[in-house]
Coordinates of C-alpha atoms in Angstrom, one line a residue:
M1 CA 156.1 106.5 139.9
A2 CA 152.6 107.5 138.9
G3 CA 153.4 106.7 135.3
V4 CA 154.6 103.2 136.2
V5 CA 151.3 102.7 138.1
V6 CA 149.2 103.6 135.0
A7 CA 151.5 101.5 132.8
A8 CA 151.0 98.3 134.7
S9 CA 147.3 98.8 134.7
V10 CA 147.1 99.3 130.9
L11 CA 149.5 96.6 129.9
A12 CA 147.9 93.9 132.1
A13 CA 144.6 94.6 130.4
C14 CA 145.8 94.9 126.8
S15 CA 143.6 93.3 124.2
D16 CA 142.5 94.5 120.8
D17 CA 139.6 92.2 120.3
K18 CA 136.6 94.5 119.6
T19 CA 133.6 92.2 119.4
A20 CA 130.7 93.9 121.3
T21 CA 128.5 92.4 123.9
T22 CA 125.9 94.7 125.6
T23 CA 123.2 93.9 128.1
T24 CA 121.7 95.4 131.2
T25 CA 120.1 92.5 133.0
A26 CA 120.7 88.7 133.1
A27 CA 118.2 86.2 131.8
P28 CA 118.0 82.4 132.3
V29 CA 120.3 80.5 130.0
A30 CA 118.6 78.5 127.3
T31 CA 120.1 75.0 126.8
D32 CA 119.0 71.7 125.3
A33 CA 119.4 70.0 128.6
A34 CA 116.5 69.1 130.8
P35 CA 115.5 71.9 133.2
A36 CA 117.0 71.6 136.6
E37 CA 114.6 70.2 139.2
T38 CA 115.5 72.8 141.7
T39 CA 112.8 75.4 142.2
L40 CA 114.0 78.8 143.4
P41 CA 112.9 79.2 147.1
P42 CA 110.5 81.9 148.0
K43 CA 113.1 84.2 149.5
S44 CA 113.8 87.8 148.5
S45 CA 116.0 88.2 145.4
I46 CA 119.4 89.9 145.8
L47 CA 120.8 92.4 143.2
I48 CA 124.4 92.3 142.0
G49 CA 125.3 95.3 139.9
G50 CA 128.4 96.1 137.9
T51 CA 130.2 98.0 135.2
F52 CA 132.0 96.2 132.4
D53 CA 134.0 97.2 129.4
S54 CA 133.1 94.9 126.5
T55 CA 133.8 97.2 123.6
G56 CA 136.6 99.6 124.5
P57 CA 140.3 99.3 123.6
T58 CA 141.0 96.9 126.5
G59 CA 137.4 95.4 126.5
R60 CA 136.5 91.8 127.2
P61 CA 133.8 91.0 124.7
E62 CA 132.1 88.3 126.7
A63 CA 132.7 89.4 130.3
I64 CA 129.0 90.2 130.9
K65 CA 128.0 86.9 129.4
V66 CA 130.4 85.2 131.8
V67 CA 128.6 86.7 134.8
E68 CA 125.2 85.9 133.4
A69 CA 126.3 82.3 133.0
W70 CA 127.4 82.2 136.6
G71 CA 124.0 83.7 137.6
A72 CA 122.2 80.9 135.8
Y73 CA 124.5 78.4 137.4
I74 CA 124.0 79.7 140.9
N75 CA 120.2 80.1 140.6
A76 CA 119.9 76.5 139.3
K77 CA 121.5 75.5 142.6
G78 CA 119.0 77.4 144.6
G79 CA 120.6 80.9 144.6
I80 CA 122.7 82.1 147.5
N81 CA 121.2 80.6 150.6
G82 CA 117.8 80.5 148.8
H83 CA 118.0 84.0 147.5
P84 CA 117.7 84.2 143.7
V85 CA 120.4 86.4 142.2
E86 CA 119.4 89.2 139.9
L87 CA 121.9 91.0 137.7
D88 CA 122.1 94.6 136.4
L89 CA 125.3 94.8 134.4
R90 CA 126.2 98.0 132.5
E91 CA 128.6 98.5 129.5
T92 CA 131.1 101.4 129.9
G93 CA 132.9 101.1 126.5
G94 CA 136.0 102.3 128.5
D95 CA 134.4 105.7 128.8
P96 CA 134.8 107.3 132.2
A97 CA 131.8 109.6 131.8
K98 CA 129.6 106.6 130.9
A99 CA 131.0 104.6 133.8
A100 CA 130.4 107.4 136.3
S101 CA 126.7 107.7 135.2
A102 CA 126.2 103.9 135.4
T103 CA 127.9 103.8 138.8
T104 CA 125.7 106.5 140.2
D105 CA 122.5 104.8 138.9
L106 CA 123.5 101.3 140.1
L107 CA 124.5 102.4 143.6
G108 CA 121.1 104.0 143.9
K109 CA 119.6 100.6 143.5
K110 CA 121.4 99.4 146.6
P111 CA 123.0 96.1 145.3
V112 CA 124.5 93.7 147.7
L113 CA 127.6 93.5 145.6
F114 CA 129.1 95.8 142.9
L115 CA 131.3 94.2 140.3
V116 CA 134.0 96.1 138.3
E117 CA 135.6 94.8 135.1
S118 CA 136.5 98.0 133.3
S119 CA 140.2 98.7 133.5
Q120 CA 140.0 102.0 131.6
T121 CA 137.5 103.5 134.0
E122 CA 138.1 101.8 137.4
S123 CA 140.4 104.6 138.6
S124 CA 137.8 107.3 138.0
Q125 CA 135.1 105.1 139.7
A126 CA 137.2 104.3 142.8
E127 CA 136.1 107.3 145.0
A128 CA 132.4 106.7 144.5
L129 CA 132.7 103.0 144.9
I130 CA 134.7 103.2 148.1
A131 CA 132.4 105.8 149.6
S132 CA 129.3 103.5 148.9
G133 CA 130.1 101.0 151.7
I134 CA 128.9 98.3 149.3
P135 CA 131.2 95.3 148.8
I136 CA 133.3 95.9 145.7
M137 CA 134.8 92.9 143.8
G138 CA 135.9 92.2 140.3
V139 CA 139.0 92.0 138.0
G140 CA 141.2 95.0 137.7
Y141 CA 144.6 96.5 138.1
S142 CA 144.4 100.1 139.3
P143 CA 145.8 100.6 142.8
A144 CA 143.3 103.5 143.2
L145 CA 140.7 100.8 143.7
W146 CA 142.5 97.5 144.3
G147 CA 145.7 98.6 146.1
G148 CA 149.1 97.1 145.3
S149 CA 152.8 97.2 145.9
I150 CA 156.1 97.1 144.0
A151 CA 158.4 94.4 145.4
A152 CA 161.4 95.3 143.4
F153 CA 161.4 98.9 144.8
K154 CA 160.2 97.8 148.3
I155 CA 157.2 100.0 148.1
E156 CA 154.1 99.0 150.0
C157 CA 150.7 100.6 149.8
G158 CA 149.7 103.0 152.5
P159 CA 147.6 106.1 153.4
K160 CA 148.3 109.4 151.7
P161 CA 150.9 110.6 150.8
A162 CA 152.1 107.1 150.0
P163 CA 152.6 106.6 146.3
I164 CA 150.3 103.6 146.2
P165 CA 147.0 103.5 148.1
C166 CA 145.7 100.4 149.8
A167 CA 142.4 98.7 149.0
A168 CA 139.6 100.2 151.2
D169 CA 137.7 98.2 153.8
N170 CA 134.8 97.4 151.4
V171 CA 137.1 96.5 148.5
F172 CA 138.0 92.8 148.2
P173 CA 140.8 92.1 145.6
I174 CA 141.0 88.5 144.4
T175 CA 143.1 88.6 141.2
T176 CA 146.7 89.6 141.1
T177 CA 147.1 93.3 142.0
F178 CA 149.4 96.1 140.8
G179 CA 153.1 95.5 140.8
A180 CA 152.7 91.7 140.9
V181 CA 151.1 91.9 137.4
V182 CA 154.5 93.0 136.1
D183 CA 156.5 90.6 138.3
E184 CA 154.5 87.7 137.0
Q185 CA 155.8 88.5 133.5
V186 CA 159.4 88.0 134.7
L187 CA 158.7 85.1 137.0
G188 CA 156.7 83.3 134.2
A189 CA 159.7 83.8 131.9
K190 CA 162.0 82.3 134.5
A191 CA 159.8 79.3 135.1
A192 CA 159.8 78.6 131.4
G193 CA 163.6 78.6 131.3
A194 CA 164.3 82.1 129.8
T195 CA 167.4 83.9 130.9
K196 CA 167.7 87.1 128.7
L197 CA 164.7 89.3 128.3
A198 CA 163.5 92.2 126.2
I199 CA 160.4 94.4 126.0
A200 CA 158.7 95.3 122.7
A201 CA 156.5 98.2 123.6
C202 CA 153.8 99.8 121.5
A203 CA 155.0 103.3 120.5
E204 CA 151.5 104.7 120.2
V205 CA 150.7 104.6 123.9
E206 CA 153.3 106.0 126.3
A207 CA 152.1 103.7 129.1
C208 CA 153.2 100.7 127.0
S209 CA 156.8 101.3 127.9
Q210 CA 156.5 102.9 131.4
A211 CA 156.4 99.6 133.3
G212 CA 159.9 98.9 132.0
P213 CA 161.7 99.9 135.2
V214 CA 159.7 97.5 137.4
F215 CA 160.2 94.7 134.8
E216 CA 163.9 95.3 134.6
A217 CA 164.3 95.6 138.4
T218 CA 162.5 92.3 139.0
A219 CA 164.6 90.6 136.3
K220 CA 167.8 91.8 138.0
A221 CA 166.6 90.6 141.4
E222 CA 165.9 87.2 139.9
G223 CA 169.4 86.9 138.3
M224 CA 168.1 87.4 134.8
L225 CA 169.4 89.9 132.2
S226 CA 167.2 92.5 130.5
V227 CA 168.3 94.3 127.3
G228 CA 165.7 97.0 127.9
T229 CA 162.7 98.4 126.1
T230 CA 162.3 98.9 122.4
K231 CA 159.4 101.0 121.1
V232 CA 157.7 99.7 118.0
T233 CA 154.8 100.8 116.0
A234 CA 151.8 98.4 116.1
N235 CA 151.0 98.7 112.4
A236 CA 154.5 98.7 111.1
P237 CA 154.9 96.5 108.0
D238 CA 158.1 94.8 109.3
Y239 CA 160.2 94.5 112.4
S240 CA 163.2 92.8 111.0
A241 CA 165.7 95.4 112.3
E242 CA 164.5 95.0 115.9
C243 CA 164.4 91.2 115.6
I244 CA 167.9 91.0 114.2
K245 CA 169.2 93.1 117.2
W246 CA 167.4 90.9 119.8
I247 CA 168.7 87.8 118.2
A248 CA 172.3 89.2 118.1
D249 CA 171.9 90.1 121.8
G250 CA 171.0 86.5 122.7
V251 CA 167.4 87.4 123.8
D252 CA 165.3 84.3 124.5
F253 CA 162.1 86.0 125.8
I254 CA 160.4 89.1 124.3
Q255 CA 157.6 90.6 126.3
I256 CA 154.8 91.9 124.1
S257 CA 153.7 95.2 125.6
G258 CA 150.8 95.8 123.3
G259 CA 147.8 94.1 121.7
A260 CA 147.5 90.9 119.6
A261 CA 148.1 92.8 116.3
L262 CA 151.5 93.9 117.5
G263 CA 152.3 90.4 118.7
E264 CA 151.3 88.8 115.4
G265 CA 153.5 91.2 113.4
L266 CA 156.5 90.8 115.7
Y267 CA 156.1 87.0 115.7
K268 CA 156.1 86.8 111.9
S269 CA 159.1 89.1 111.4
C270 CA 161.2 87.6 114.2
T271 CA 160.4 84.0 113.1
D272 CA 161.5 85.0 109.6
Q273 CA 164.8 86.2 111.0
G274 CA 165.4 83.0 112.9
Y275 CA 164.1 83.8 116.4
T276 CA 163.1 80.6 118.2
G277 CA 162.6 81.9 121.8
L278 CA 159.6 82.7 123.9
W279 CA 157.2 85.5 123.7
G280 CA 155.7 87.1 126.8
A281 CA 152.1 88.0 127.7
S282 CA 150.5 88.1 131.1
A283 CA 147.2 88.7 132.9
G284 CA 144.5 90.0 130.6
S285 CA 146.8 90.0 127.6
V286 CA 146.6 86.2 127.5
S287 CA 143.5 86.0 125.5
G288 CA 141.9 86.6 122.1
K289 CA 143.9 86.5 118.9
L290 CA 147.3 86.4 120.6
I291 CA 146.9 82.9 122.0
V292 CA 145.8 81.4 118.7
I293 CA 148.6 82.7 116.5
D294 CA 149.9 79.6 114.7
G295 CA 153.2 78.4 116.1
I296 CA 153.7 81.0 118.8
S297 CA 155.3 80.0 122.1
L298 CA 154.2 82.2 125.0
A299 CA 155.1 82.4 128.7
G300 CA 154.2 84.6 131.6
G301 CA 151.7 84.7 134.4
L302 CA 147.9 84.6 134.8
N303 CA 146.1 86.8 137.3
A304 CA 143.4 84.2 137.8
F305 CA 143.2 80.4 137.7
P306 CA 144.2 78.6 134.5
W307 CA 141.2 77.4 132.4
F308 CA 143.3 74.7 130.8
V309 CA 144.0 72.6 134.0
D310 CA 142.5 69.2 134.4
D311 CA 140.7 69.7 137.7
P312 CA 137.1 69.1 138.7
L313 CA 136.6 72.7 139.9
V314 CA 138.0 74.0 136.5
T315 CA 135.7 71.6 134.7
E316 CA 132.7 72.9 136.7
Y317 CA 133.6 76.4 135.5
R318 CA 134.0 75.4 131.9
D319 CA 130.7 73.4 132.0
A320 CA 128.8 76.4 133.5
M321 CA 130.2 78.7 130.9
T322 CA 129.4 76.4 128.0
A323 CA 125.8 76.0 129.3
G324 CA 125.6 79.8 129.5
G325 CA 126.6 80.2 125.8
V326 CA 130.1 81.6 126.4
S327 CA 132.4 80.9 123.5
D328 CA 135.7 79.1 123.8
G329 CA 137.4 82.4 123.4
G330 CA 135.4 83.8 126.2
I331 CA 136.1 80.8 128.5
N332 CA 139.8 80.7 127.7
D333 CA 140.5 84.0 129.4
P334 CA 141.9 84.9 132.8
T335 CA 139.4 87.7 133.1
A336 CA 136.6 85.2 132.9
T337 CA 138.2 82.8 135.4
G338 CA 138.8 85.8 137.7
L339 CA 135.1 86.8 137.6
W340 CA 134.1 83.2 138.4
S341 CA 136.5 83.2 141.4
V342 CA 135.1 86.4 142.6
L343 CA 131.5 85.3 142.4
Q344 CA 132.2 81.9 143.9
L345 CA 133.9 83.5 146.9
F346 CA 131.1 85.9 147.4
A347 CA 128.5 83.1 147.3
K348 CA 130.5 81.0 149.8
A349 CA 131.0 83.9 152.2
N350 CA 127.3 84.5 152.1
A351 CA 126.2 80.9 152.4
S352 CA 124.2 81.8 155.5
L353 CA 122.8 85.1 154.2
V354 CA 119.9 86.4 156.3
D355 CA 116.4 87.1 155.0
E356 CA 115.9 90.5 153.4
P357 CA 119.6 91.1 153.2
T358 CA 121.3 94.4 152.5
A359 CA 124.9 95.4 151.6
T360 CA 125.6 95.8 155.3
D361 CA 125.0 92.0 155.7
T362 CA 127.1 91.0 152.7
L363 CA 129.9 93.3 153.8
A364 CA 130.0 91.7 157.2
N365 CA 130.0 88.3 155.7
M366 CA 133.0 89.1 153.4
H367 CA 134.9 90.1 156.5
T368 CA 134.6 86.5 157.8
V369 CA 136.7 85.0 154.9
T370 CA 139.6 83.2 156.5
N371 CA 142.5 81.5 154.6
E372 CA 140.1 80.6 151.8
T373 CA 141.4 79.0 148.6
L374 CA 138.2 77.8 146.9
G375 CA 139.9 74.5 146.4
G376 CA 142.9 76.0 144.6
L377 CA 141.0 78.5 142.4
I378 CA 142.4 81.5 144.4
A379 CA 145.5 82.2 146.5
P380 CA 144.9 81.8 150.3
T381 CA 142.7 84.8 151.2
T382 CA 141.7 86.4 154.5
F383 CA 139.5 89.4 154.9
S384 CA 138.7 91.1 158.2
K385 CA 137.2 94.4 159.2
G386 CA 139.9 97.0 159.5
Q387 CA 142.7 94.7 158.5
P388 CA 146.0 96.3 157.4
G389 CA 145.7 97.4 153.8
P390 CA 149.0 95.7 152.6
S391 CA 147.7 92.3 153.7
K392 CA 144.9 92.6 151.0
N393 CA 147.4 92.8 148.2
R394 CA 147.3 89.8 145.8
A395 CA 150.9 89.0 144.9
C396 CA 150.3 85.5 143.7
F397 CA 149.7 84.2 140.2
W398 CA 149.8 81.1 138.0
P399 CA 152.8 80.8 135.6
Y400 CA 152.0 79.3 132.2
T401 CA 153.5 78.4 128.9
L402 CA 151.9 77.9 125.5
K403 CA 153.8 75.7 123.1
D404 CA 152.5 73.9 120.0
G405 CA 149.0 75.2 120.8
K406 CA 149.0 73.7 124.2
F407 CA 148.9 75.5 127.5
S408 CA 150.5 74.2 130.7
N409 CA 151.5 75.4 134.2
P410 CA 155.2 74.7 134.7
L411 CA 154.5 74.2 138.4
G412 CA 151.8 71.8 137.7
G413 CA 148.0 71.9 138.0
L414 CA 146.6 74.8 140.0
T415 CA 150.0 75.5 141.8
I416 CA 150.5 79.2 142.4
Q417 CA 153.7 81.3 142.7
C418 CA 153.9 84.3 144.9
Y419 CA 156.4 87.2 144.7
P420 CA 158.1 87.7 147.0
A421 CA 157.7 84.1 148.1
A422 CA 155.0 83.8 150.8

């Protein structure tokens, strides 16, 4: 079971875009627009710290810039109840030792919120972050920090020796958590009309194939067929043999359990052999080069709200990111929308933040969140002090399809799907 836990974390975060973005503190965003008339009130500033992987194997090149853009946006609106927001955001490069050092340093600065967006290091950071008592939020997958469950195996999180831990009292998951990030692959395929599924897993990393049992169990529970997992080498010159087998088996959905380079090679070979079905990618994999492959049809689930929906709140997000200098590739990414959701929820929960606040104050405010949806940007969310751990699991997601270069939600707009159904 431990292998499956690791696998879901790795696969959901998969991305092989390597563009680097490094910074340590946020600065006001320069734009051509007239300066906002709002002057920051003379209240004490508040510090938000965090660790981010922008350059590692599963890095998000513009994640730090996304948070900086939000910081400029919120400060232009007067901060959080008049408190200007300062940012101290550290690059981990996916290196646990670097993440540990940054975590220790940042916790010593007593931030009112600690953000985590570093899927390769979050497990190793979990113990220190939980012990800090500081509110922990972010986008991630490891149950060591965020909790989770496996619906297909009827496994809920719990205290040791349970196989899956629950999120601690100071940890506030918002994006889809472990277990559901695999379920959303299958449910997204079903929503798109697929009936027979296969997994193409990178052979170089064992974790690429270890989520297969959860995928197959969920497919069976949903009345779908799975032909199993096929390991393929990411840099192979051709995948014709595998493609011919999938076509002969009647497969109409191939889950890409690897990065964009693997997806591109598979797409070319299988298209050449006559495959016309869907390709699967979910959560953090729905980004970068994979979503701009010419002609590809994708389906799956997003762990944060869809950036492509025509909705005023989504437009507000996109406008703030554009003003902050985030590229289209950085905006069109569920990790970015997840970070926006996290920060917007934190700001709303702390709308009455006291003067000279500490993490104790922001933690208490987070425990007042009740059935909050942020207008549809997150699934209904409640946090209370000492609440049962399983109730913090985030088992909802947004199904999507990408066809002819256009994204859509088969359920419409910001409609979510939960598994099992809420």
